[in-house]
Every structure is written in C-alpha cells, then in structure tokens.
Amino acid sequence: MTLPGSSQPQAAPIAGSGDVLLEVRNLAKNFAAREVLRHISLEIASGEFLTLLGESGSGKTTLLRLIAGFEQPSSGEIWMSGERLDTLPPYKRRVNTVFQSYALFPHLTVEENVGYGLQVSGAAKPEIPGRVTEALQMVKMQEFATSRPAKLSGGQQQRVALARALVNRPKLLLLDEPLSALDANLRKQMQGELKSLQRELRITFLFVTHDQDEAMALSDRIALLKDGGLEQVASPREIYARPATSYTARFIGQTNLLRAEIVDGVARCGSLCWNATPSNGAALFSLRPESIHLSPDGAVPAGAVRFRAVVRQQIFSGSSEHLELDLSGQSLRVRIPARGPLSGEQEFWFSPADAVAVRK
Amino acid sequence: MPWRSANDIEMYSRAYKWIVSTPPILWVGIFLLLPYALMFAHSFWLVRDGTIVHEWNLENYAKLFQNPVYLEVLFRTMRMAAGVTLLSLLLGYPLAYYMSFHTGHSKDLLYQLVIVPLWVSYLVRGYAWKTILGSEGILNGFLEYLHVTSAPVSFFLYSPFAVVLMLTHIYTPFVFLPLYASLEHIPRNLVEASHDLGAGSRATFLRVILPLSLPGLLAGATFAFVLTLGDFLAPLLVGGPSSIMIANIVQSLFGTAYDWPLGAAISVCILLLTISLLVLTERLENRWSFR
Amino acid sequence: MNPTQNKRRAFRLAGILLACAALLASCQKKEESLSLLVWEGYADPAFIHAFEQAHHCKVSAAYMGSSDDLVAKLRGGSAGNYDVISPSSDVAASIARAALAEPLDLSRLPSYSQLSPRLRELPLVKSDGKTFGVPFMWGPNPLLYDTTVFGKPPDSWVIFWDPKYKGKISVWDDLSTLYLAAQMLGYDKPDPAQLYNLSDEQLAAVKQKLLALKPNIRKMWSTGGELTNLFENHEVVAGMGWPLMTNQLHQANFPIGETIPRENSTGWIDHLMITSASPHKDLAYAFLEYMIQAQTQKQVTDVTHYTPANPAAAQFMTETEKHGLHLDNPDAYMQRIYFWQDVPRRAKYIEIWNEVKAAP
C-alpha cells in the first residue's frame, strides 16, 4: 500500500503484527480560517504503540479527536480494518479514549464507571460484573470498586479511566496525554505499567504526548507533528539517530546544527570538512553532542574529522560532562563520559557518518 | 508612626471583626428574626373586639384544622405550585439544555432574552397576560380567526389556568437559571466520554447529563414551588372567583379582617412547610452533587 | 496613629453625617403635606389642585379597597401615616369608638351647618356628645349593565343568578355582596337593619346563596378601575358597582346603564375624619372645610356622580344634573337605599365571605 502525497516523509516499517489497523488518508481540519491539521496521512499497525508527539498547538490532540469522532474532518478519510470510520458517530466506533483529565463520571462508583460502556452498548447483563472485575484487577483497583472518583487520587483515577476504556475491548485505544497530570515518580511507574499492559493485551495504542522522553520510552513508533503537519514518523531509535529535519533533530534530544556548504561531495563548515553525500549547495547537518569525542592523546580513528576547540563551559552531571565549545566563533555542545576538569584548547573528533544531513 | 505594637494590631483586628460582622447580624436580626418572632408570637394571641389581645392560646391553630377552608386552599395552592413547577421544568429544562449544549455564538443573546423578562415588572406581565388571554384578547381573536372556536373561550382568563400560566411564565427564568448553571458546570469531556464508551445521545442524557443536573433541577423546582406557594398577586390579577391561594387568605386576614393572629398562624404553617421543603431539597442536593 | 485619635476621628465623622442628615430632613420639611386614605374619586386633581395652591401644600392620596381595608390599615398601626380618611357608614362608628379619629371642633368648619340636617343628625359618628366626622357624599351600590346586552334596565338582581349570564357577572370583593345575597333571601324584611345583624342560620343560607352565584361570576373586582376594565373588555355584562364607575364609563363612551332594581340596593354615607395621630391637624381642618363647601361638593359630584352632603351644591347645577343626583327629591331616593351600618359581628361576616371566595 502506498501513501498518497509524495511530500510525506518516508514511514519507518511498522511494528506489531504488520496488518494495518487504522489508516488516515489526507486528513485536514480547519477551525474557521485556522488550519489545524494539514493533509495528514498515517497508518497504524494492529498491536502497535504509536505516539503522536508535538508541542502544544501542533495538532496532535485534534488528530486524536478526529479519530475518536469528537470532531469532524474538513477533508480526508479515516479507515479502520477496511471500514470507513470518520462517517460514524463516536459511539459506533470501536475506539476508546483515555482522557487527559480522566473524565470519570462523578456520580458513578468506580465499578459503575468501568461498567458504563458495557451497560450502554448492551453487553449481556450476566457478563458485565465479571468483565468489570477483570478490568479492575488489570489496573489493580478492585478494592476501590465501590468508591466514587472524588475519593481517589490522580493516579488511581488514571487507572480507573484506563480500565473503563479497556473493558470494552477496543481495537484501538486513544490516550490523550494521560500521564501529564501525575507527578514525576508516579508518571515513570505508570509508563511502565502502560507499556506492559499494552504488550499483554496486544491492543493498539495511539498515545498523545508533548513529552519526548515519554514518547521515546513507550513507543514502537513516534509521529512527530509540527504546525498541523507530520514532520517524521519513525521508531524512537531511527528518529533519534536519523532525524529527517532540523526541527526533529532539535525536538528529539539535543543536537548541534552545522550549516555547511557542499562542493563535490565535501561538506565544509568553518574549519571543519568531511565527506558527504548530498548534492552541491548549502546543507544542514545534525551532530548529536555525544557524537563528538575528546581525544586527550591526539589519537583518532581513521576517517574521523578532528578539530581543536576552546572549552568555554563545563557542567558535571555525574556520569557525564556537558561541554560548550567555541570553534572559531561557532558554539558546539558536547557530551563525554565524566573525567576531570578541562580548560583551554582541546582536541576533538567526530565520525562523518554521525553528521546527519537534515532538511531545514 | 512607623511601628505598631502587637496590642494595637489586636485592637485593629477586633474592631475590624466588629465592623464587618455587625451589619449582617443587624440585618438578619432586624429584618428576619424579629419579624418572624413577632409573627410567631401573634399566632398564639387572639383578636377581641377589633383589638389584638396578648393572651396565649392555641385557638388559631385549632381554627386551621376545624374550618376545612384553610387546608383546602392550602392543598389547592400546593397543587397549583406543583403544576407551576412541572410546567416551568418542562419549559426551562429543554431551553437550558439546548442553550448549554447546542448554541455557539448566539448563547449570550439567548441568555439575555431569557433574563430580560426578569427586569419587567410583575404587574406589567400580569396585564400583558390579560390582554392575551381575555375574551377579546389576542389568543381568543386568533382562535376565532382560524375558526377553531366560534365564541371566546372564557377559561383562558380569570381561572386557575391563567394563574398557573402566568406564574409559569414568571418563574421559568428562576428554574432556568440554576438549571443552566448546573448544565454549564458539567465538564464537556464527560459527554464525550459517554459517547466514546458507546452511549448515544439519549443514553448520554439519561445516564450522565440528567443525573449531574439534578442539583440545579432541584434548586429550580424549589424556587418555583416555594415562590408560587407565597404568591397572591397572580390570583388577584388573572385568577377567577375560585382560584384564590393560601397567600390571598393570609393577605385578607391581615389586610381586611384584621385577624393578625389567625393570619400569623397560617403564615407559621406555610413557613414550616417551606423550611422543611428547603431542608429536604438541600439534603438531596448535597447527595446529588459530586464535586 | 493611636486608638484614641482614631476614635476621635470616627466621632467627628459620625457628627458630620448626622448634621447632613438633619439638614436633608429640614430641607424636605419646607412644604407641608397632607396624606389621605380615601375612596377612589375623592382625591381627583379637579378639586385637590386648587386646595394645594391655596394652602401651599402637597396632598397625596392612597385609595382604600374596602371599609375593612381601611380599618385594618388604621388598626395595624398606619394611622399616623394618614391625616384624613373617608370611612363609610359601616365602619365610621367603630373608628370613632376606637379613638382612631379626632373629635372635631365644629366651630372650625363653618360650612358644616350647610350640610343636610338629616345626615348631620345620624348618630353614626357621634359618641359622648362629640362629633368625629362630617358627612361628605352618599350613594347606592347600583346594578351596572351593558346596554347592548340589556335592552331595558334589569328590574331585579335575580339576573345575577340567571344561568344565561354564566361567567358574565362581576361583584365587589366586599361584604356588600354578602348583604346583596341576604337581600335576595328576603332578610331585609321587615327591617333592612337586619342585613347587618344576621343570625348564624341566616349567614349559612347566605353562604349557600353566594356559592350558587359563583358560576356566574367572571371576576370579583376590588378597585373601581378593575370593574370599568371588565366592562370595557366585554368580560362582563352586569355587575354591582358605584356611580363613579358609571360616570367613568359614560365618559369613555361605553354603553353603560345604572339602575336600582326593585329589591333596592345597599348604599353608604361617606364621612371625612381626621385621624387622631395626624401631625397636620390645622391643614386637615382646612381640608375638611374645603371639601364640604358647596363649590367643592359640586366638583366632587362631577367626578364621582355621588350625591353631595351639602344641598347648597345644587345652586351650581342644571335641572338635569339635580334630577340625576336626586337632589330634587332626596328622601324618595334614600328610601331605595339600605345604608351600610355597623356590623357587630363583622369578623364572622368576613369569615363567611372568605369561605365563599375559597370554595372551589
């Protein structure tokens, strides 16, 4: 299957079982004159954990709401398992959502909340209590079955919200920044639980977050959005190691952006030069701080680009040192394993393979 | 003087507390507790030869139960109040629901339209109903024009129907306001969550919106019921010879018969009824509010 | 600032406020004002304005809805709010007895001697040799009818009970209607005074008679304006009213007729009194004198169409006017009217009347 729109970045091979569960085709959404989503095309494989990552206003939540059915697309289509999804009302979609603020029904107990979906969709009555209990056990909340949401902590409400969505055995679970309201420790713990739950149940997760660490830790693939458009879709490793654009490079982790001029396969940036594949002209390279190495004894591997630079600042952070270098006016960030204090001019090197050409 | 001693500050704060708390206490005392106490005392006195005699007795309360007129009128009033409450809810709820969930930019305008009648004098609205419902009124004229009726329908005006209609018109905003507030307070993502979990609009309304709006509904219903219970102008303006309500009896006992003690005894009963109603609805409201 | 200083400042502030209040009060006092609690028609600008001009004062009037309304207001502690009242023959005596009115110094009322001797001699407003009121106007509570419905004047009150006029009759929300029912039961024979001294059995019968009237009643009126409106809007075709309303409806070109049917009619003799609590007694005396002068009496008559207590008013009238007001033969006219009298068991009467109104 080919994706429409040639301008789309190349999608990384999809994880999970490999069958396409959800397909978003050229989806756009305008609110009045404002373009919130610009012709998004995306495939999600069955069993995959895909994260929509982006800053606020990037359109990630809108995309999620379009899939859930809370908003209508301005153009484009959504398909799930060969069925048109965007024309169905939300209550007819086999998609469930975990809301950012949990959206638990305050007038219902925990078990009533969890059983809600089964009740309204006409599940067989005798079956309901068993499935509710099962779902509550899954999130370790069975002892709170008869409590009201107001009596629960944020983390507990989060679990109930998860159970409430999962009890319906959706094909696709949408999670809208579900961890953003939790404190850091709880968040780490919940991340782990989410991930193992997803593996266990093999339900497809579409996860929305603005936190790139969270995205990296959880996802099979990350879809990075910027200003309503897809910037890059790739596995966390791929997106880190091979950012397609300067925005991706800067948003995921830290990087040094080198503005170079290419002449006959040789890139030149100030005093640095290395072999590069792009055609002649101006080019932008992303070079991760940890890809720059210190060469205390002057020895460097063959083919490495070596240079001398002044250490302007050094910050010690336990296992590593963060350096800020001054290379004839250009500033470079470097991370090296911890060693003693450095000063003055030092010798550094990097491998040309680590300088990744990125689009603007 | 740059420094204040702790003593000074204490004096200031004591004076402050005194100044702040006195007006409300005086207000409640002079305008609420004192009149109620007087009313309560009057209900145990009696009238002899056109003067109120301060002899403690239970005559008035006995009269209330001996002469069936008072209880009959009280029950009639409660039936009418229940009618007004029901009609106000039937009008106010869909309106509040529609405005809260289905209007975008016109919300403010609609809200104003609902509120504006509140600024119009009660009497003006009463007279407006007279011109609509009268024998030669707009409604009868219209029905005759359509040949639905051939002669004026007389029960439109000067009837219990007219009283209930007018009070419904007057109290619907009172029902609408708390209802609208409680509907506006329902987080919209609860509605989305309900749809998301497979509930259609009807199920969502019955299982989520209605239960969560119960406190507002109850508050509105209480307004309509209690205010109708105490109304005496509507029966005077648009009521017929048989639609007097309990407040008309009280008014006539105070204003015509100069039988303050009996009037006070009835007032005490209405007050107790109202208070128990308020306590009951307050409890229910607390039980049904989950925030 | 120390507390003493503070206190002193507070006192000063309070002093200034008090002074302001006193100043305001004194400003308002400049023009003396007289307040009336009288029947509708007795405070018409047609004659009140001239009095205000002559005495540089302001006359403000409140209307009473019924005799009982007046008594309840006076007894209820508002006596001090009014200077002059106009009780009718039914409650004038009890007001005098209850010391709610001031015994009059008749030497300050030069026109008193002009008043009809028959009215002056009535014992109504006399007590312990003192006179508490001056006769002012008198008249019946006649039957008013729409001449387009009744070709000739109805000759009996019986039409009120005629099923033909179901929902087309209006009666006064007052004991007068109770007297009327008693009249219809023949309790005015042989002595009309019996109407005001009914026994319990008679009252029970009267109640039944009134209950039988209810289906015919469209609305009970409690102000004159209300009855004229009922006629003008064709809500009713006949009712018990006052000559004032006949006069007003005539002026509005409404086809109204007025008659005293063969059973006769109740009526009243209104008196002017000065309340004992009045703070403006001198002005009140001047007002009483002004109101019983022949010239004023003629003006009051023009507004109300009541018969003046001062026969000298006739000198300002045409022959037709005199005839219309029965001044050519007042005695014969008085024979047709059962003037209201003090009702010893008034509370019982009111109770019966309330029960009639409360009945379904």
PDB file of C-alpha atoms in Angstrom, chain C residues 25-188:
ATOM      1  CA  ALA C  25     -34.600  66.399  56.718  1.00  0.00           C
ATOM      2  CA  SER C  26     -35.115  70.110  57.244  1.00  0.00           C
ATOM      3  CA  CYS C  27     -34.967  70.737  53.501  1.00  0.00           C
ATOM      4  CA  GLN C  28     -37.764  68.281  52.923  1.00  0.00           C
ATOM      5  CA  LYS C  29     -39.941  69.868  55.535  1.00  0.00           C
ATOM      6  CA  LYS C  30     -40.327  73.130  53.686  1.00  0.00           C
ATOM      7  CA  GLU C  31     -43.725  72.261  52.152  1.00  0.00           C
ATOM      8  CA  GLU C  32     -46.411  70.822  54.408  1.00  0.00           C
ATOM      9  CA  SER C  33     -48.091  67.740  53.113  1.00  0.00           C
ATOM     10  CA  LEU C  34     -51.431  66.141  53.756  1.00  0.00           C
ATOM     11  CA  SER C  35     -51.993  62.469  53.152  1.00  0.00           C
ATOM     12  CA  LEU C  36     -55.365  60.929  52.510  1.00  0.00           C
ATOM     13  CA  LEU C  37     -56.646  57.377  52.730  1.00  0.00           C
ATOM     14  CA  VAL C  38     -59.931  57.672  50.897  1.00  0.00           C
ATOM     15  CA  TRP C  39     -62.261  56.055  48.399  1.00  0.00           C
ATOM     16  CA  GLU C  40     -61.401  56.275  44.724  1.00  0.00           C
ATOM     17  CA  GLY C  41     -62.602  59.528  43.221  1.00  0.00           C
ATOM     18  CA  TYR C  42     -62.095  61.593  46.391  1.00  0.00           C
ATOM     19  CA  ALA C  43     -58.639  62.871  45.519  1.00  0.00           C
ATOM     20  CA  ASP C  44     -59.164  63.987  41.955  1.00  0.00           C
ATOM     21  CA  PRO C  45     -56.904  66.826  40.769  1.00  0.00           C
ATOM     22  CA  ALA C  46     -60.071  68.589  39.595  1.00  0.00           C
ATOM     23  CA  PHE C  47     -60.596  69.877  43.122  1.00  0.00           C
ATOM     24  CA  ILE C  48     -57.435  68.864  45.008  1.00  0.00           C
ATOM     25  CA  HIS C  49     -55.190  71.079  42.921  1.00  0.00           C
ATOM     26  CA  ALA C  50     -56.960  74.283  43.967  1.00  0.00           C
ATOM     27  CA  PHE C  51     -56.594  73.299  47.625  1.00  0.00           C
ATOM     28  CA  GLU C  52     -52.866  72.672  47.190  1.00  0.00           C
ATOM     29  CA  GLN C  53     -52.478  76.069  45.547  1.00  0.00           C
ATOM     30  CA  ALA C  54     -54.426  77.885  48.239  1.00  0.00           C
ATOM     31  CA  HIS C  55     -52.585  76.279  51.136  1.00  0.00           C
ATOM     32  CA  HIS C  56     -49.125  75.833  49.592  1.00  0.00           C
ATOM     33  CA  CYS C  57     -49.120  72.198  50.430  1.00  0.00           C
ATOM     34  CA  LYS C  58     -48.900  68.821  48.821  1.00  0.00           C
ATOM     35  CA  VAL C  59     -51.810  66.396  49.016  1.00  0.00           C
ATOM     36  CA  SER C  60     -51.006  62.738  48.496  1.00  0.00           C
ATOM     37  CA  ALA C  61     -53.682  60.094  48.396  1.00  0.00           C
ATOM     38  CA  ALA C  62     -53.916  56.359  48.834  1.00  0.00           C
ATOM     39  CA  TYR C  63     -57.111  54.582  47.887  1.00  0.00           C
ATOM     40  CA  MET C  64     -58.873  52.126  50.100  1.00  0.00           C
ATOM     41  CA  GLY C  65     -60.201  48.922  48.568  1.00  0.00           C
ATOM     42  CA  SER C  66     -62.943  48.375  51.097  1.00  0.00           C
ATOM     43  CA  SER C  67     -64.067  49.552  54.502  1.00  0.00           C
ATOM     44  CA  ASP C  68     -62.280  46.595  56.024  1.00  0.00           C
ATOM     45  CA  ASP C  69     -59.120  47.526  54.227  1.00  0.00           C
ATOM     46  CA  LEU C  70     -59.317  50.974  55.853  1.00  0.00           C
ATOM     47  CA  VAL C  71     -59.954  49.601  59.329  1.00  0.00           C
ATOM     48  CA  ALA C  72     -57.162  47.034  59.044  1.00  0.00           C
ATOM     49  CA  LYS C  73     -54.740  49.737  57.954  1.00  0.00           C
ATOM     50  CA  LEU C  74     -55.666  52.045  60.806  1.00  0.00           C
ATOM     51  CA  ARG C  75     -55.641  49.291  63.409  1.00  0.00           C
ATOM     52  CA  GLY C  76     -52.474  47.800  62.017  1.00  0.00           C
ATOM     53  CA  GLY C  77     -50.556  50.851  63.098  1.00  0.00           C
ATOM     54  CA  SER C  78     -50.577  53.028  59.984  1.00  0.00           C
ATOM     55  CA  ALA C  79     -52.969  55.568  61.488  1.00  0.00           C
ATOM     56  CA  GLY C  80     -50.107  58.023  61.877  1.00  0.00           C
ATOM     57  CA  ASN C  81     -49.365  57.820  58.162  1.00  0.00           C
ATOM     58  CA  TYR C  82     -52.676  59.421  57.224  1.00  0.00           C
ATOM     59  CA  ASP C  83     -54.261  62.727  58.123  1.00  0.00           C
ATOM     60  CA  VAL C  84     -57.692  62.419  56.578  1.00  0.00           C
ATOM     61  CA  ILE C  85     -59.802  59.330  55.993  1.00  0.00           C
ATOM     62  CA  SER C  86     -63.224  58.789  54.411  1.00  0.00           C
ATOM     63  CA  PRO C  87     -64.909  55.879  56.217  1.00  0.00           C
ATOM     64  CA  SER C  88     -68.404  54.881  55.185  1.00  0.00           C
ATOM     65  CA  SER C  89     -71.395  54.449  57.426  1.00  0.00           C
ATOM     66  CA  ASP C  90     -70.475  50.836  58.202  1.00  0.00           C
ATOM     67  CA  VAL C  91     -67.179  51.444  59.964  1.00  0.00           C
ATOM     68  CA  ALA C  92     -67.338  55.165  60.835  1.00  0.00           C
ATOM     69  CA  ALA C  93     -68.821  54.419  64.236  1.00  0.00           C
ATOM     70  CA  SER C  94     -66.260  51.808  65.188  1.00  0.00           C
ATOM     71  CA  ILE C  95     -63.420  54.048  64.089  1.00  0.00           C
ATOM     72  CA  ALA C  96     -64.797  56.803  66.302  1.00  0.00           C
ATOM     73  CA  ARG C  97     -65.253  54.379  69.190  1.00  0.00           C
ATOM     74  CA  ALA C  98     -61.725  53.060  68.852  1.00  0.00           C
ATOM     75  CA  ALA C  99     -60.376  56.616  69.197  1.00  0.00           C
ATOM     76  CA  LEU C 100     -58.677  56.317  65.857  1.00  0.00           C
ATOM     77  CA  ALA C 101     -60.279  59.606  64.789  1.00  0.00           C
ATOM     78  CA  GLU C 102     -60.080  63.049  66.342  1.00  0.00           C
ATOM     79  CA  PRO C 103     -63.220  64.598  67.900  1.00  0.00           C
ATOM     80  CA  LEU C 104     -63.983  67.584  65.709  1.00  0.00           C
ATOM     81  CA  ASP C 105     -64.205  71.229  66.787  1.00  0.00           C
ATOM     82  CA  LEU C 106     -67.206  72.067  64.576  1.00  0.00           C
ATOM     83  CA  SER C 107     -66.618  75.811  65.023  1.00  0.00           C
ATOM     84  CA  ARG C 108     -63.617  75.405  62.774  1.00  0.00           C
ATOM     85  CA  LEU C 109     -65.862  74.067  59.985  1.00  0.00           C
ATOM     86  CA  PRO C 110     -68.155  76.985  59.003  1.00  0.00           C
ATOM     87  CA  SER C 111     -69.784  75.052  56.162  1.00  0.00           C
ATOM     88  CA  TYR C 112     -70.868  72.242  58.463  1.00  0.00           C
ATOM     89  CA  SER C 113     -74.171  73.974  59.142  1.00  0.00           C
ATOM     90  CA  GLN C 114     -74.996  73.902  55.421  1.00  0.00           C
ATOM     91  CA  LEU C 115     -74.905  70.091  55.305  1.00  0.00           C
ATOM     92  CA  SER C 116     -78.106  68.103  55.029  1.00  0.00           C
ATOM     93  CA  PRO C 117     -79.651  68.097  58.528  1.00  0.00           C
ATOM     94  CA  ARG C 118     -80.789  64.520  58.048  1.00  0.00           C
ATOM     95  CA  LEU C 119     -77.204  63.402  57.540  1.00  0.00           C
ATOM     96  CA  ARG C 120     -75.869  65.584  60.354  1.00  0.00           C
ATOM     97  CA  GLU C 121     -78.340  64.077  62.781  1.00  0.00           C
ATOM     98  CA  LEU C 122     -77.302  60.491  62.136  1.00  0.00           C
ATOM     99  CA  PRO C 123     -75.835  59.007  65.317  1.00  0.00           C
ATOM    100  CA  LEU C 124     -73.118  57.236  63.322  1.00  0.00           C
ATOM    101  CA  VAL C 125     -70.180  59.475  64.073  1.00  0.00           C
ATOM    102  CA  LYS C 126     -71.286  60.770  67.427  1.00  0.00           C
ATOM    103  CA  SER C 127     -70.063  59.499  70.710  1.00  0.00           C
ATOM    104  CA  ASP C 128     -70.112  61.060  74.203  1.00  0.00           C
ATOM    105  CA  GLY C 129     -71.642  64.182  72.694  1.00  0.00           C
ATOM    106  CA  LYS C 130     -68.656  64.641  70.422  1.00  0.00           C
ATOM    107  CA  THR C 131     -68.712  64.562  66.633  1.00  0.00           C
ATOM    108  CA  PHE C 132     -65.944  62.613  64.920  1.00  0.00           C
ATOM    109  CA  GLY C 133     -66.727  63.148  61.260  1.00  0.00           C
ATOM    110  CA  VAL C 134     -68.522  65.241  58.709  1.00  0.00           C
ATOM    111  CA  PRO C 135     -70.910  63.719  56.143  1.00  0.00           C
ATOM    112  CA  PHE C 136     -69.359  64.103  52.736  1.00  0.00           C
ATOM    113  CA  MET C 137     -71.045  62.130  49.959  1.00  0.00           C
ATOM    114  CA  TRP C 138     -73.641  59.422  49.776  1.00  0.00           C
ATOM    115  CA  GLY C 139     -74.893  56.964  47.208  1.00  0.00           C
ATOM    116  CA  PRO C 140     -76.007  53.434  46.378  1.00  0.00           C
ATOM    117  CA  ASN C 141     -74.226  50.308  45.133  1.00  0.00           C
ATOM    118  CA  PRO C 142     -76.332  50.098  41.996  1.00  0.00           C
ATOM    119  CA  LEU C 143     -76.615  47.483  39.312  1.00  0.00           C
ATOM    120  CA  LEU C 144     -74.465  48.399  36.331  1.00  0.00           C
ATOM    121  CA  TYR C 145     -75.267  46.783  32.992  1.00  0.00           C
ATOM    122  CA  ASP C 146     -74.133  46.803  29.394  1.00  0.00           C
ATOM    123  CA  THR C 147     -76.999  48.434  27.466  1.00  0.00           C
ATOM    124  CA  THR C 148     -76.134  46.477  24.327  1.00  0.00           C
ATOM    125  CA  VAL C 149     -76.982  43.281  26.206  1.00  0.00           C
ATOM    126  CA  PHE C 150     -79.923  44.552  28.249  1.00  0.00           C
ATOM    127  CA  GLY C 151     -82.452  46.455  26.162  1.00  0.00           C
ATOM    128  CA  LYS C 152     -84.152  47.845  29.239  1.00  0.00           C
ATOM    129  CA  PRO C 153     -82.816  48.185  32.784  1.00  0.00           C
ATOM    130  CA  PRO C 154     -82.959  44.835  34.605  1.00  0.00           C
ATOM    131  CA  ASP C 155     -85.630  45.208  37.251  1.00  0.00           C
ATOM    132  CA  SER C 156     -84.209  42.611  39.625  1.00  0.00           C
ATOM    133  CA  TRP C 157     -80.870  41.492  40.988  1.00  0.00           C
ATOM    134  CA  VAL C 158     -82.075  37.984  40.127  1.00  0.00           C
ATOM    135  CA  ILE C 159     -80.316  38.248  36.769  1.00  0.00           C
ATOM    136  CA  PHE C 160     -77.039  37.772  38.655  1.00  0.00           C
ATOM    137  CA  TRP C 161     -78.126  34.204  39.334  1.00  0.00           C
ATOM    138  CA  ASP C 162     -79.519  33.624  35.837  1.00  0.00           C
ATOM    139  CA  PRO C 163     -77.608  30.768  34.130  1.00  0.00           C
ATOM    140  CA  LYS C 164     -77.925  32.818  30.929  1.00  0.00           C
ATOM    141  CA  TYR C 165     -75.201  35.090  32.294  1.00  0.00           C
ATOM    142  CA  LYS C 166     -72.802  32.350  33.354  1.00  0.00           C
ATOM    143  CA  GLY C 167     -69.331  33.846  33.742  1.00  0.00           C
ATOM    144  CA  LYS C 168     -70.617  37.294  32.763  1.00  0.00           C
ATOM    145  CA  ILE C 169     -71.198  38.933  36.137  1.00  0.00           C
ATOM    146  CA  SER C 170     -68.866  40.845  38.412  1.00  0.00           C
ATOM    147  CA  VAL C 171     -69.422  41.612  42.069  1.00  0.00           C
ATOM    148  CA  TRP C 172     -67.404  43.558  44.583  1.00  0.00           C
ATOM    149  CA  ASP C 173     -64.895  41.627  46.680  1.00  0.00           C
ATOM    150  CA  ASP C 174     -66.584  43.102  49.759  1.00  0.00           C
ATOM    151  CA  LEU C 175     -69.270  42.395  52.343  1.00  0.00           C
ATOM    152  CA  SER C 176     -71.697  44.372  50.156  1.00  0.00           C
ATOM    153  CA  THR C 177     -72.070  41.285  48.005  1.00  0.00           C
ATOM    154  CA  LEU C 178     -72.944  39.326  51.125  1.00  0.00           C
ATOM    155  CA  TYR C 179     -75.612  41.925  52.027  1.00  0.00           C
ATOM    156  CA  LEU C 180     -76.969  41.585  48.499  1.00  0.00           C
ATOM    157  CA  ALA C 181     -77.389  37.833  48.859  1.00  0.00           C
ATOM    158  CA  ALA C 182     -79.150  38.401  52.204  1.00  0.00           C
ATOM    159  CA  GLN C 183     -81.461  40.887  50.489  1.00  0.00           C
ATOM    160  CA  MET C 184     -82.300  38.279  47.852  1.00  0.00           C
ATOM    161  CA  LEU C 185     -83.239  35.874  50.630  1.00  0.00           C
ATOM    162  CA  GLY C 186     -85.632  38.499  51.993  1.00  0.00           C
ATOM    163  CA  TYR C 187     -83.703  39.166  55.192  1.00  0.00           C
ATOM    164  CA  ASP C 188     -84.175  42.902  54.622  1.00  0.00           C
TER     165      ASP C 188
END
